[in-house]
Amino acid sequence: MTTQWTTPSALGRRLQRTYVGHWFAGTQGDPYALILRAQRDDTTPYEEEVRARGPVFHSEGLDTWVIADGALARSVLTDARFGALTRAGERYRAELLPPAGPETGPARAREHGGVPADAEPAVSAQDEVAVASLAEQVSRTLLGALGADFDLVADFARRLPAQVLAEFLGLPAAGRSRFEALLAGCARSLDSRLCPQTLDITRTGLGAAAELRELLARHLSEGGPRSAQAALALAVDVAAPAGALICNALEALGSSPGQWDALCRDPEKADAVIAETWWRQPPVRVESRIAQEDVELAGVPIPADGHVAILVAAAQRDRAVTPAPTENGTGAPEQGVGVPLGLLGDAHSTSAARTVRALSRGALRVLAQEAPGLRPSGTAVRLRRAPVTLGHARFPVARAA
């Protein structure tokens, strides 16, 4: 932690000032600020308001250029003129947004022991198959230890990624339970990069990140694709999105009559369900990029070091780039449409997305095979202050015999 955040009171004031800024901009009608407030289960109305304001909307209060246009979003995510950090190597608004976890992947920075560029984790297509297989094994173990009623979030979707990643990264058995606990402590890391968290969540995340970094350093190598730094990046950027995608898929299936039963009759459709869920309810809804030089987007000038926010969920609703929903809601996107925006970007982003996809489809396949009687048993509740993942806080379910 830098000196400006060494005391709880200083950290708390900084978090509060930043969040108040979001609220003030929102009261002035700024739709992007309302998205970052993250006080609604569904931010679609705000995303569509951004789209209505043109291909590039300038949020003056937050000094961010916001994109909901599908083609333009895809262009920015594949444009070398946009990067993760400023030209000085700093993350976006580092002075205002203390992280609630480690700086990794696209948001890594030199401060807070950030992950160096040469430590990118490489998750190949072969690795993706291995992760899906591990996800199936761990899913069966977790389900076998659960009763008829459980919380899909706390008892399954949050634990599964940690246990799969521990095995995939080769952590010794003695450190795995602690790895799982620390990774849970960093659960709000992705959201904290754009939305300030509460003081308790932020302090917990920073403490967990420091201990998690030390744990990985004790057990993993110092360099290469399985280094401690690369493992930290992969773990933090996979855990929360994987849990979100699993819950999103189950919620979508449950809201469409007969779709869960159809999957249970043919669990091999899990891959197609995950593919479609990724388009309709992506596990990462906002991507952040910084212009490395003066750039013009759709006639709008973006200055060097200007911050660009890509509204992934909105961009993937754009009919110009998004496949139409399938008749049964479980079909894969049409050929030639392209990959979801979350699978575009640098090596780290692609590796994390592949791992999220593999984890989720393995989990969904086993849930359909082993718990065909699974049904919601209460109201699913989504997190607040989670504009990036829009993850669930709880999701009570029950399975019939």
C-alpha positions as a Markdown table, in Angstrom:
| # | Residue | x | y | z |
|---|---|---|---|---|
| 1 | Met | 0.0 | 0.0 | 0.0 |
| 2 | Thr | 1.4 | 3.4 | -0.8 |
| 3 | Thr | 1.9 | 6.0 | 1.9 |
| 4 | Gln | -1.3 | 7.9 | 0.9 |
| 5 | Trp | -3.3 | 4.8 | 2.0 |
| 6 | Thr | -1.3 | 3.8 | 5.1 |
| 7 | Thr | -4.0 | 4.7 | 7.6 |
| 8 | Pro | -7.6 | 3.5 | 7.6 |
| 9 | Ser | -9.0 | 7.0 | 7.9 |
| 10 | Ala | -7.0 | 8.3 | 4.9 |
| 11 | Leu | -8.1 | 5.3 | 2.9 |
| 12 | Gly | -11.7 | 5.6 | 3.9 |
| 13 | Arg | -11.8 | 9.3 | 3.0 |
| 14 | Arg | -10.3 | 8.6 | -0.4 |
| 15 | Leu | -12.9 | 5.9 | -1.1 |
| 16 | Gln | -15.7 | 8.0 | 0.1 |
| 17 | Arg | -14.7 | 11.0 | -2.0 |
| 18 | Thr | -14.4 | 9.0 | -5.2 |
| 19 | Tyr | -17.8 | 7.3 | -4.6 |
| 20 | Val | -19.5 | 10.6 | -3.9 |
| 21 | Gly | -18.1 | 11.9 | -7.2 |
| 22 | His | -19.8 | 9.0 | -9.0 |
| 23 | Trp | -23.1 | 9.8 | -7.2 |
| 24 | Phe | -22.9 | 13.5 | -8.0 |
| 25 | Ala | -22.2 | 12.8 | -11.7 |
| 26 | Gly | -25.2 | 10.4 | -11.7 |
| 27 | Thr | -27.5 | 12.9 | -10.3 |
| 28 | Gln | -26.6 | 15.2 | -13.2 |
| 29 | Gly | -27.9 | 12.5 | -15.6 |
| 30 | Asp | -24.5 | 10.9 | -16.5 |
| 31 | Pro | -25.4 | 7.3 | -17.5 |
| 32 | Tyr | -21.9 | 6.0 | -17.1 |
| 33 | Ala | -21.7 | 7.3 | -13.6 |
| 34 | Leu | -25.0 | 5.5 | -12.9 |
| 35 | Ile | -23.4 | 2.3 | -14.1 |
| 36 | Leu | -20.5 | 2.8 | -11.8 |
| 37 | Arg | -22.8 | 3.5 | -8.8 |
| 38 | Ala | -23.8 | -0.2 | -9.2 |
| 39 | Gln | -26.9 | 0.0 | -7.2 |
| 40 | Arg | -29.2 | -1.9 | -9.6 |
| 41 | Asp | -29.4 | -5.6 | -10.6 |
| 42 | Asp | -29.9 | -4.6 | -14.3 |
| 43 | Thr | -27.8 | -1.7 | -15.7 |
| 44 | Thr | -29.3 | -2.2 | -19.2 |
| 45 | Pro | -31.3 | 1.1 | -19.2 |
| 46 | Tyr | -28.1 | 3.1 | -18.4 |
| 47 | Glu | -26.1 | 1.2 | -21.1 |
| 48 | Glu | -28.8 | 1.9 | -23.7 |
| 49 | Glu | -28.7 | 5.6 | -22.7 |
| 50 | Val | -25.0 | 5.6 | -23.4 |
| 51 | Arg | -25.7 | 4.0 | -26.8 |
| 52 | Ala | -28.4 | 6.7 | -27.6 |
| 53 | Arg | -25.8 | 9.4 | -27.1 |
| 54 | Gly | -23.7 | 8.3 | -30.0 |
| 55 | Pro | -20.9 | 5.9 | -30.7 |
| 56 | Val | -18.6 | 7.7 | -28.3 |
| 57 | Phe | -20.1 | 9.3 | -25.2 |
| 58 | His | -17.9 | 11.6 | -23.1 |
| 59 | Ser | -18.6 | 11.4 | -19.4 |
| 60 | Glu | -17.4 | 14.8 | -18.5 |
| 61 | Gly | -17.7 | 14.3 | -14.7 |
| 62 | Leu | -15.6 | 11.1 | -14.8 |
| 63 | Asp | -13.4 | 12.2 | -17.7 |
| 64 | Thr | -14.0 | 9.0 | -19.6 |
| 65 | Trp | -15.0 | 8.2 | -23.2 |
| 66 | Val | -17.6 | 5.4 | -23.1 |
| 67 | Ile | -18.4 | 3.0 | -26.0 |
| 68 | Ala | -21.5 | 0.8 | -26.4 |
| 69 | Asp | -21.2 | 0.4 | -30.2 |
| 70 | Gly | -20.3 | -3.2 | -31.0 |
| 71 | Ala | -18.0 | -2.6 | -34.0 |
| 72 | Leu | -16.2 | 0.3 | -32.3 |
| 73 | Ala | -15.8 | -1.7 | -29.1 |
| 74 | Arg | -14.2 | -4.6 | -31.1 |
| 75 | Ser | -11.9 | -2.1 | -32.9 |
| 76 | Val | -10.6 | -0.5 | -29.7 |
| 77 | Leu | -10.0 | -3.9 | -28.0 |
| 78 | Thr | -7.8 | -4.9 | -30.9 |
| 79 | Asp | -6.1 | -1.6 | -31.5 |
| 80 | Ala | -2.4 | -1.3 | -30.4 |
| 81 | Arg | -3.0 | 2.4 | -29.7 |
| 82 | Phe | -4.9 | 1.5 | -26.6 |
| 83 | Gly | -3.3 | -0.1 | -23.6 |
| 84 | Ala | -3.9 | -1.1 | -20.0 |
| 85 | Leu | -1.8 | 1.7 | -18.4 |
| 86 | Thr | -0.9 | 5.3 | -19.0 |
| 87 | Arg | 2.2 | 6.2 | -20.9 |
| 88 | Ala | 3.9 | 6.7 | -17.5 |
| 89 | Gly | 3.0 | 3.1 | -16.6 |
| 90 | Glu | 0.3 | 3.9 | -14.1 |
| 91 | Arg | -3.2 | 2.5 | -13.9 |
| 92 | Tyr | -6.3 | 4.5 | -14.5 |
| 93 | Arg | -7.0 | 7.0 | -11.6 |
| 94 | Ala | -4.5 | 5.3 | -9.3 |
| 95 | Glu | -4.7 | 8.3 | -7.0 |
| 96 | Leu | -8.5 | 8.0 | -6.6 |
| 97 | Leu | -9.2 | 4.3 | -6.8 |
| 98 | Pro | -7.4 | 2.1 | -4.2 |
| 99 | Pro | -7.7 | -1.5 | -5.3 |
| 100 | Ala | -9.5 | -4.2 | -3.2 |
| 101 | Gly | -7.0 | -6.8 | -4.2 |
| 102 | Pro | -3.8 | -7.2 | -6.3 |
| 103 | Glu | -3.0 | -5.3 | -9.4 |
| 104 | Thr | -3.0 | -7.9 | -12.1 |
| 105 | Gly | -3.6 | -8.5 | -15.8 |
| 106 | Pro | -4.9 | -5.4 | -17.7 |
| 107 | Ala | -4.9 | -3.2 | -14.6 |
| 108 | Arg | -1.5 | -4.2 | -13.2 |
| 109 | Ala | 0.8 | -1.4 | -12.3 |
| 110 | Arg | 4.3 | -0.8 | -10.8 |
| 111 | Glu | 2.8 | 0.0 | -7.4 |
| 112 | His | 1.3 | -2.6 | -5.1 |
| 113 | Gly | 3.8 | -5.2 | -6.4 |
| 114 | Gly | 2.1 | -5.3 | -9.8 |
| 115 | Val | 2.6 | -8.2 | -12.2 |
| 116 | Pro | 5.4 | -7.6 | -14.8 |
| 117 | Ala | 4.6 | -7.8 | -18.5 |
| 118 | Asp | 6.9 | -10.7 | -19.0 |
| 119 | Ala | 4.9 | -12.8 | -16.5 |
| 120 | Glu | 1.9 | -13.3 | -18.7 |
| 121 | Pro | 0.2 | -16.6 | -18.0 |
| 122 | Ala | -0.2 | -18.8 | -21.2 |
| 123 | Val | -3.4 | -20.9 | -21.2 |
| 124 | Ser | -3.4 | -22.9 | -24.4 |
| 125 | Ala | -6.3 | -24.7 | -26.0 |
| 126 | Gln | -4.9 | -27.9 | -24.5 |
| 127 | Asp | -4.9 | -26.3 | -21.1 |
| 128 | Glu | -8.5 | -25.2 | -21.6 |
| 129 | Val | -9.5 | -28.9 | -22.0 |
| 130 | Ala | -7.5 | -29.8 | -18.9 |
| 131 | Val | -9.3 | -27.0 | -16.9 |
| 132 | Ala | -12.7 | -28.2 | -18.0 |
| 133 | Ser | -11.9 | -31.7 | -16.9 |
| 134 | Leu | -10.6 | -30.5 | -13.5 |
| 135 | Ala | -13.8 | -28.5 | -13.2 |
| 136 | Glu | -15.9 | -31.6 | -13.7 |
| 137 | Gln | -14.0 | -33.5 | -11.1 |
| 138 | Val | -14.1 | -30.8 | -8.5 |
| 139 | Ser | -17.8 | -30.1 | -9.2 |
| 140 | Arg | -18.7 | -33.7 | -8.4 |
| 141 | Thr | -16.7 | -33.5 | -5.2 |
| 142 | Leu | -18.3 | -30.3 | -4.1 |
| 143 | Leu | -21.8 | -31.5 | -5.0 |
| 144 | Gly | -21.3 | -34.8 | -3.2 |
| 145 | Ala | -20.6 | -32.9 | 0.1 |
| 146 | Leu | -23.7 | -30.7 | -0.2 |
| 147 | Gly | -27.1 | -31.4 | 1.1 |
| 148 | Ala | -30.4 | -30.8 | -0.6 |
| 149 | Asp | -30.4 | -27.0 | 0.0 |
| 150 | Phe | -27.4 | -24.8 | -0.5 |
| 151 | Asp | -26.2 | -21.4 | -1.7 |
| 152 | Leu | -25.0 | -21.7 | -5.3 |
| 153 | Val | -22.6 | -18.8 | -4.7 |
| 154 | Ala | -20.9 | -19.5 | -1.4 |
| 155 | Asp | -21.0 | -23.3 | -1.5 |
| 156 | Phe | -20.2 | -24.0 | -5.2 |
| 157 | Ala | -19.5 | -21.1 | -7.6 |
| 158 | Arg | -17.0 | -19.3 | -5.4 |
| 159 | Arg | -15.2 | -22.5 | -4.2 |
| 160 | Leu | -15.0 | -24.2 | -7.6 |
| 161 | Pro | -12.6 | -21.8 | -9.4 |
| 162 | Ala | -10.2 | -21.7 | -6.4 |
| 163 | Gln | -10.0 | -25.5 | -6.1 |
| 164 | Val | -9.6 | -26.0 | -9.9 |
| 165 | Leu | -6.9 | -23.3 | -10.1 |
| 166 | Ala | -5.0 | -24.7 | -7.1 |
| 167 | Glu | -4.8 | -28.1 | -8.9 |
| 168 | Phe | -4.0 | -26.5 | -12.3 |
| 169 | Leu | -1.2 | -24.4 | -10.9 |
| 170 | Gly | 0.3 | -27.3 | -9.0 |
| 171 | Leu | -0.1 | -25.9 | -5.5 |
| 172 | Pro | 0.8 | -28.4 | -2.7 |
| 173 | Ala | -2.1 | -29.8 | -0.8 |
| 174 | Ala | -1.0 | -28.0 | 2.4 |
| 175 | Gly | -1.5 | -24.6 | 0.9 |
| 176 | Arg | -4.8 | -25.1 | -1.0 |
| 177 | Ser | -7.3 | -24.3 | 1.7 |
| 178 | Arg | -5.5 | -21.0 | 2.5 |
| 179 | Phe | -5.3 | -20.2 | -1.2 |
| 180 | Glu | -9.1 | -20.6 | -1.4 |
| 181 | Ala | -9.7 | -18.4 | 1.5 |
| 182 | Leu | -7.3 | -15.7 | 0.3 |
| 183 | Leu | -8.7 | -15.7 | -3.2 |
| 184 | Ala | -12.2 | -15.2 | -1.7 |
| 185 | Gly | -10.8 | -12.1 | 0.1 |
| 186 | Cys | -9.7 | -10.7 | -3.3 |
| 187 | Ala | -13.2 | -11.3 | -4.9 |
| 188 | Arg | -13.9 | -7.6 | -5.4 |
| 189 | Ser | -10.6 | -6.9 | -7.1 |
| 190 | Leu | -12.0 | -6.5 | -10.7 |
| 191 | Asp | -14.9 | -4.2 | -9.6 |
| 192 | Ser | -12.6 | -2.1 | -7.4 |
| 193 | Arg | -10.6 | -1.0 | -10.5 |
| 194 | Leu | -13.6 | 1.2 | -11.5 |
| 195 | Cys | -15.8 | 1.4 | -8.5 |
| 196 | Pro | -14.5 | 2.2 | -4.9 |
| 197 | Gln | -15.5 | -0.5 | -2.5 |
| 198 | Thr | -16.3 | -0.1 | 1.2 |
| 199 | Leu | -13.3 | 0.4 | 3.6 |
| 200 | Asp | -13.7 | -3.1 | 5.1 |
| 201 | Ile | -13.8 | -4.8 | 1.6 |
| 202 | Thr | -10.8 | -2.8 | 0.4 |
| 203 | Arg | -8.6 | -3.5 | 3.5 |
| 204 | Thr | -9.5 | -7.2 | 3.4 |
| 205 | Gly | -8.7 | -7.3 | -0.3 |
| 206 | Leu | -5.3 | -5.6 | 0.1 |
| 207 | Gly | -4.4 | -7.8 | 3.0 |
| 208 | Ala | -5.5 | -11.0 | 1.2 |
| 209 | Ala | -3.6 | -9.9 | -1.9 |
| 210 | Ala | -0.3 | -9.5 | 0.0 |
| 211 | Glu | -0.6 | -12.9 | 1.7 |
| 212 | Leu | -1.7 | -14.6 | -1.5 |
| 213 | Arg | 1.3 | -13.2 | -3.3 |
| 214 | Glu | 3.6 | -14.6 | -0.6 |
| 215 | Leu | 1.9 | -18.0 | -0.6 |
| 216 | Leu | 2.3 | -18.4 | -4.3 |
| 217 | Ala | 5.9 | -17.2 | -4.2 |
| 218 | Arg | 6.7 | -19.9 | -1.6 |
| 219 | His | 5.3 | -22.7 | -3.8 |
| 220 | Leu | 5.8 | -21.6 | -7.5 |
| 221 | Ser | 8.8 | -20.6 | -9.6 |
| 222 | Glu | 10.1 | -17.1 | -10.2 |
| 223 | Gly | 9.6 | -17.0 | -13.9 |
| 224 | Gly | 7.7 | -18.5 | -16.8 |
| 225 | Pro | 4.0 | -19.1 | -17.5 |
| 226 | Arg | 3.5 | -20.9 | -14.2 |
| 227 | Ser | 5.4 | -18.3 | -12.1 |
| 228 | Ala | 4.0 | -16.9 | -8.9 |
| 229 | Gln | 3.3 | -13.5 | -10.6 |
| 230 | Ala | 1.5 | -15.1 | -13.5 |
| 231 | Ala | -0.5 | -17.4 | -11.2 |
| 232 | Leu | -1.6 | -14.4 | -9.1 |
| 233 | Ala | -2.8 | -12.6 | -12.3 |
| 234 | Leu | -4.7 | -15.7 | -13.6 |
| 235 | Ala | -6.3 | -16.6 | -10.3 |
| 236 | Val | -7.6 | -13.1 | -9.4 |
| 237 | Asp | -8.9 | -12.4 | -12.9 |
| 238 | Val | -10.6 | -15.8 | -13.3 |
| 239 | Ala | -12.2 | -16.5 | -9.9 |
| 240 | Ala | -15.0 | -13.9 | -9.8 |
| 241 | Pro | -15.9 | -13.9 | -13.5 |
| 242 | Ala | -16.1 | -17.7 | -13.5 |
| 243 | Gly | -18.5 | -17.7 | -10.5 |
| 244 | Ala | -20.5 | -15.0 | -12.2 |
| 245 | Leu | -20.8 | -16.9 | -15.5 |
| 246 | Ile | -21.9 | -20.1 | -13.8 |
| 247 | Cys | -24.6 | -18.3 | -11.8 |
| 248 | Asn | -25.7 | -16.2 | -14.8 |
| 249 | Ala | -26.1 | -19.4 | -16.9 |
| 250 | Leu | -28.2 | -21.1 | -14.2 |
| 251 | Glu | -30.4 | -18.1 | -13.7 |
| 252 | Ala | -31.0 | -17.7 | -17.5 |
| 253 | Leu | -31.9 | -21.4 | -17.8 |
| 254 | Gly | -34.2 | -21.2 | -14.9 |
| 255 | Ser | -36.0 | -18.2 | -16.3 |
| 256 | Ser | -36.8 | -19.9 | -19.6 |
| 257 | Pro | -39.4 | -22.7 | -19.2 |
| 258 | Gly | -38.0 | -26.1 | -20.0 |
| 259 | Gln | -34.5 | -25.0 | -20.8 |
| 260 | Trp | -32.9 | -26.5 | -17.6 |
| 261 | Asp | -34.7 | -29.8 | -18.2 |
| 262 | Ala | -33.5 | -29.7 | -21.9 |
| 263 | Leu | -29.9 | -29.3 | -20.7 |
| 264 | Cys | -30.3 | -32.1 | -18.2 |
| 265 | Arg | -31.4 | -34.4 | -21.0 |
| 266 | Asp | -28.3 | -33.5 | -23.0 |
| 267 | Pro | -25.5 | -32.2 | -20.7 |
| 268 | Glu | -23.2 | -31.9 | -23.8 |
| 269 | Lys | -25.1 | -28.7 | -24.6 |
| 270 | Ala | -23.4 | -27.0 | -21.7 |
| 271 | Asp | -20.7 | -25.6 | -24.0 |
| 272 | Ala | -23.4 | -23.9 | -26.1 |
| 273 | Val | -25.2 | -22.6 | -23.1 |
| 274 | Ile | -22.0 | -21.0 | -21.7 |
| 275 | Ala | -21.3 | -19.6 | -25.2 |
| 276 | Glu | -24.7 | -17.9 | -25.4 |
| 277 | Thr | -24.7 | -16.8 | -21.8 |
| 278 | Trp | -21.3 | -15.1 | -22.5 |
| 279 | Trp | -23.0 | -13.1 | -25.2 |
| 280 | Arg | -26.2 | -12.2 | -23.3 |
| 281 | Gln | -24.8 | -11.8 | -19.7 |
| 282 | Pro | -21.0 | -11.5 | -20.0 |
| 283 | Pro | -19.0 | -12.2 | -16.8 |
| 284 | Val | -17.0 | -9.0 | -17.4 |
| 285 | Arg | -19.3 | -6.1 | -18.4 |
| 286 | Val | -16.9 | -3.2 | -18.6 |
| 287 | Glu | -13.4 | -3.2 | -20.1 |
| 288 | Ser | -11.0 | -0.3 | -19.4 |
| 289 | Arg | -8.4 | 1.0 | -21.9 |
| 290 | Ile | -6.1 | 4.1 | -22.0 |
| 291 | Ala | -5.0 | 5.8 | -25.2 |
| 292 | Gln | -1.3 | 5.7 | -25.8 |
| 293 | Glu | -1.4 | 8.6 | -28.2 |
| 294 | Asp | -3.9 | 11.1 | -29.5 |
| 295 | Val | -6.6 | 9.1 | -31.3 |
| 296 | Glu | -9.9 | 9.8 | -33.1 |
| 297 | Leu | -12.8 | 7.4 | -32.6 |
| 298 | Ala | -15.9 | 7.9 | -34.8 |
| 299 | Gly | -14.9 | 11.6 | -35.2 |
| 300 | Val | -14.4 | 12.1 | -31.5 |
| 301 | Pro | -10.8 | 13.1 | -30.4 |
| 302 | Ile | -9.4 | 11.1 | -27.5 |
| 303 | Pro | -6.2 | 12.7 | -26.0 |
| 304 | Ala | -3.2 | 10.6 | -25.1 |
| 305 | Asp | -3.8 | 9.0 | -21.6 |
| 306 | Gly | -7.5 | 9.5 | -22.1 |
| 307 | His | -9.6 | 6.7 | -20.5 |
| 308 | Val | -11.9 | 4.7 | -22.6 |
| 309 | Ala | -14.6 | 2.4 | -21.1 |
| 310 | Ile | -16.1 | -0.3 | -23.3 |
| 311 | Leu | -19.5 | -1.4 | -22.1 |
| 312 | Val | -19.1 | -5.1 | -23.1 |
| 313 | Ala | -22.7 | -6.1 | -22.3 |
| 314 | Ala | -24.1 | -3.3 | -24.3 |
| 315 | Ala | -21.7 | -3.8 | -27.2 |
| 316 | Gln | -22.6 | -7.4 | -27.4 |
| 317 | Arg | -26.3 | -6.5 | -27.7 |
| 318 | Asp | -25.5 | -4.6 | -30.9 |
| 319 | Arg | -27.3 | -6.4 | -33.7 |
| 320 | Ala | -24.4 | -5.6 | -36.0 |
| 321 | Val | -22.0 | -7.9 | -34.2 |
| 322 | Thr | -24.2 | -10.2 | -32.0 |
| 323 | Pro | -26.0 | -13.3 | -33.1 |
| 324 | Ala | -29.7 | -13.5 | -32.8 |
| 325 | Pro | -31.0 | -15.6 | -29.8 |
| 326 | Thr | -31.5 | -19.3 | -30.8 |
| 327 | Glu | -35.0 | -20.8 | -30.7 |
| 328 | Asn | -34.2 | -22.9 | -27.6 |
| 329 | Gly | -31.8 | -20.4 | -25.9 |
| 330 | Thr | -29.0 | -22.9 | -25.9 |
| 331 | Gly | -27.3 | -22.4 | -29.3 |
| 332 | Ala | -23.8 | -21.2 | -30.0 |
| 333 | Pro | -23.3 | -17.9 | -31.8 |
| 334 | Glu | -23.6 | -18.1 | -35.6 |
| 335 | Gln | -20.5 | -18.9 | -37.6 |
| 336 | Gly | -18.6 | -15.8 | -38.8 |
| 337 | Val | -20.0 | -13.5 | -36.2 |
| 338 | Gly | -16.7 | -13.5 | -34.2 |
| 339 | Val | -15.7 | -14.2 | -30.7 |
| 340 | Pro | -17.2 | -12.4 | -27.7 |
| 341 | Leu | -15.4 | -9.2 | -26.7 |
| 342 | Gly | -14.1 | -10.8 | -23.5 |
| 343 | Leu | -11.9 | -13.1 | -25.6 |
| 344 | Leu | -10.2 | -10.2 | -27.3 |
| 345 | Gly | -7.2 | -8.3 | -25.9 |
| 346 | Asp | -3.7 | -9.1 | -24.7 |
| 347 | Ala | -2.3 | -12.5 | -23.8 |
| 348 | His | -3.4 | -12.3 | -20.2 |
| 349 | Ser | -7.0 | -11.3 | -21.0 |
| 350 | Thr | -7.3 | -14.2 | -23.5 |
| 351 | Ser | -5.8 | -16.7 | -21.0 |
| 352 | Ala | -8.2 | -15.6 | -18.3 |
| 353 | Ala | -11.2 | -15.7 | -20.6 |
| 354 | Arg | -10.3 | -19.2 | -21.8 |
| 355 | Thr | -10.0 | -20.4 | -18.2 |
| 356 | Val | -13.3 | -18.8 | -17.2 |
| 357 | Arg | -15.1 | -20.5 | -20.2 |
| 358 | Ala | -13.6 | -23.9 | -19.4 |
| 359 | Leu | -14.4 | -23.8 | -15.7 |
| 360 | Ser | -18.0 | -22.7 | -16.4 |
| 361 | Arg | -18.8 | -25.3 | -19.0 |
| 362 | Gly | -17.3 | -28.1 | -16.9 |
| 363 | Ala | -19.3 | -27.0 | -13.9 |
| 364 | Leu | -22.6 | -26.6 | -15.8 |
| 365 | Arg | -22.2 | -30.1 | -17.4 |
| 366 | Val | -21.8 | -31.7 | -14.0 |
| 367 | Leu | -24.7 | -29.8 | -12.5 |
| 368 | Ala | -26.9 | -31.0 | -15.3 |
| 369 | Gln | -25.7 | -34.6 | -14.9 |
| 370 | Glu | -25.6 | -34.9 | -11.1 |
| 371 | Ala | -28.4 | -32.5 | -10.0 |
| 372 | Pro | -31.2 | -32.5 | -12.6 |
| 373 | Gly | -33.7 | -31.6 | -9.9 |
| 374 | Leu | -31.9 | -28.4 | -9.1 |
| 375 | Arg | -34.2 | -25.4 | -8.7 |
| 376 | Pro | -34.1 | -21.9 | -7.2 |
| 377 | Ser | -35.3 | -22.0 | -3.6 |
| 378 | Gly | -35.3 | -18.3 | -2.9 |
| 379 | Thr | -34.5 | -14.9 | -4.4 |
| 380 | Ala | -31.1 | -14.5 | -6.1 |
| 381 | Val | -29.4 | -11.4 | -4.9 |
| 382 | Arg | -26.7 | -9.5 | -6.8 |
| 383 | Leu | -23.8 | -7.6 | -5.4 |
| 384 | Arg | -23.7 | -3.9 | -5.0 |
| 385 | Arg | -20.7 | -1.8 | -6.1 |
| 386 | Ala | -19.9 | -4.5 | -8.7 |
| 387 | Pro | -20.3 | -2.8 | -12.1 |
| 388 | Val | -17.7 | -5.0 | -13.8 |
| 389 | Thr | -18.9 | -8.5 | -12.8 |
| 390 | Leu | -22.4 | -7.8 | -11.6 |
| 391 | Gly | -21.9 | -11.0 | -9.6 |
| 392 | His | -24.3 | -12.6 | -7.2 |
| 393 | Ala | -24.1 | -12.2 | -3.5 |
| 394 | Arg | -26.3 | -15.3 | -2.9 |
| 395 | Phe | -28.3 | -17.7 | -5.0 |
| 396 | Pro | -30.3 | -20.2 | -2.9 |
| 397 | Val | -31.1 | -23.5 | -4.6 |
| 398 | Ala | -32.5 | -26.9 | -3.7 |
| 399 | Arg | -32.3 | -30.2 | -5.5 |
| 400 | Ala | -35.0 | -32.8 | -5.5 |
| 401 | Ala | -34.2 | -36.4 | -5.1 |
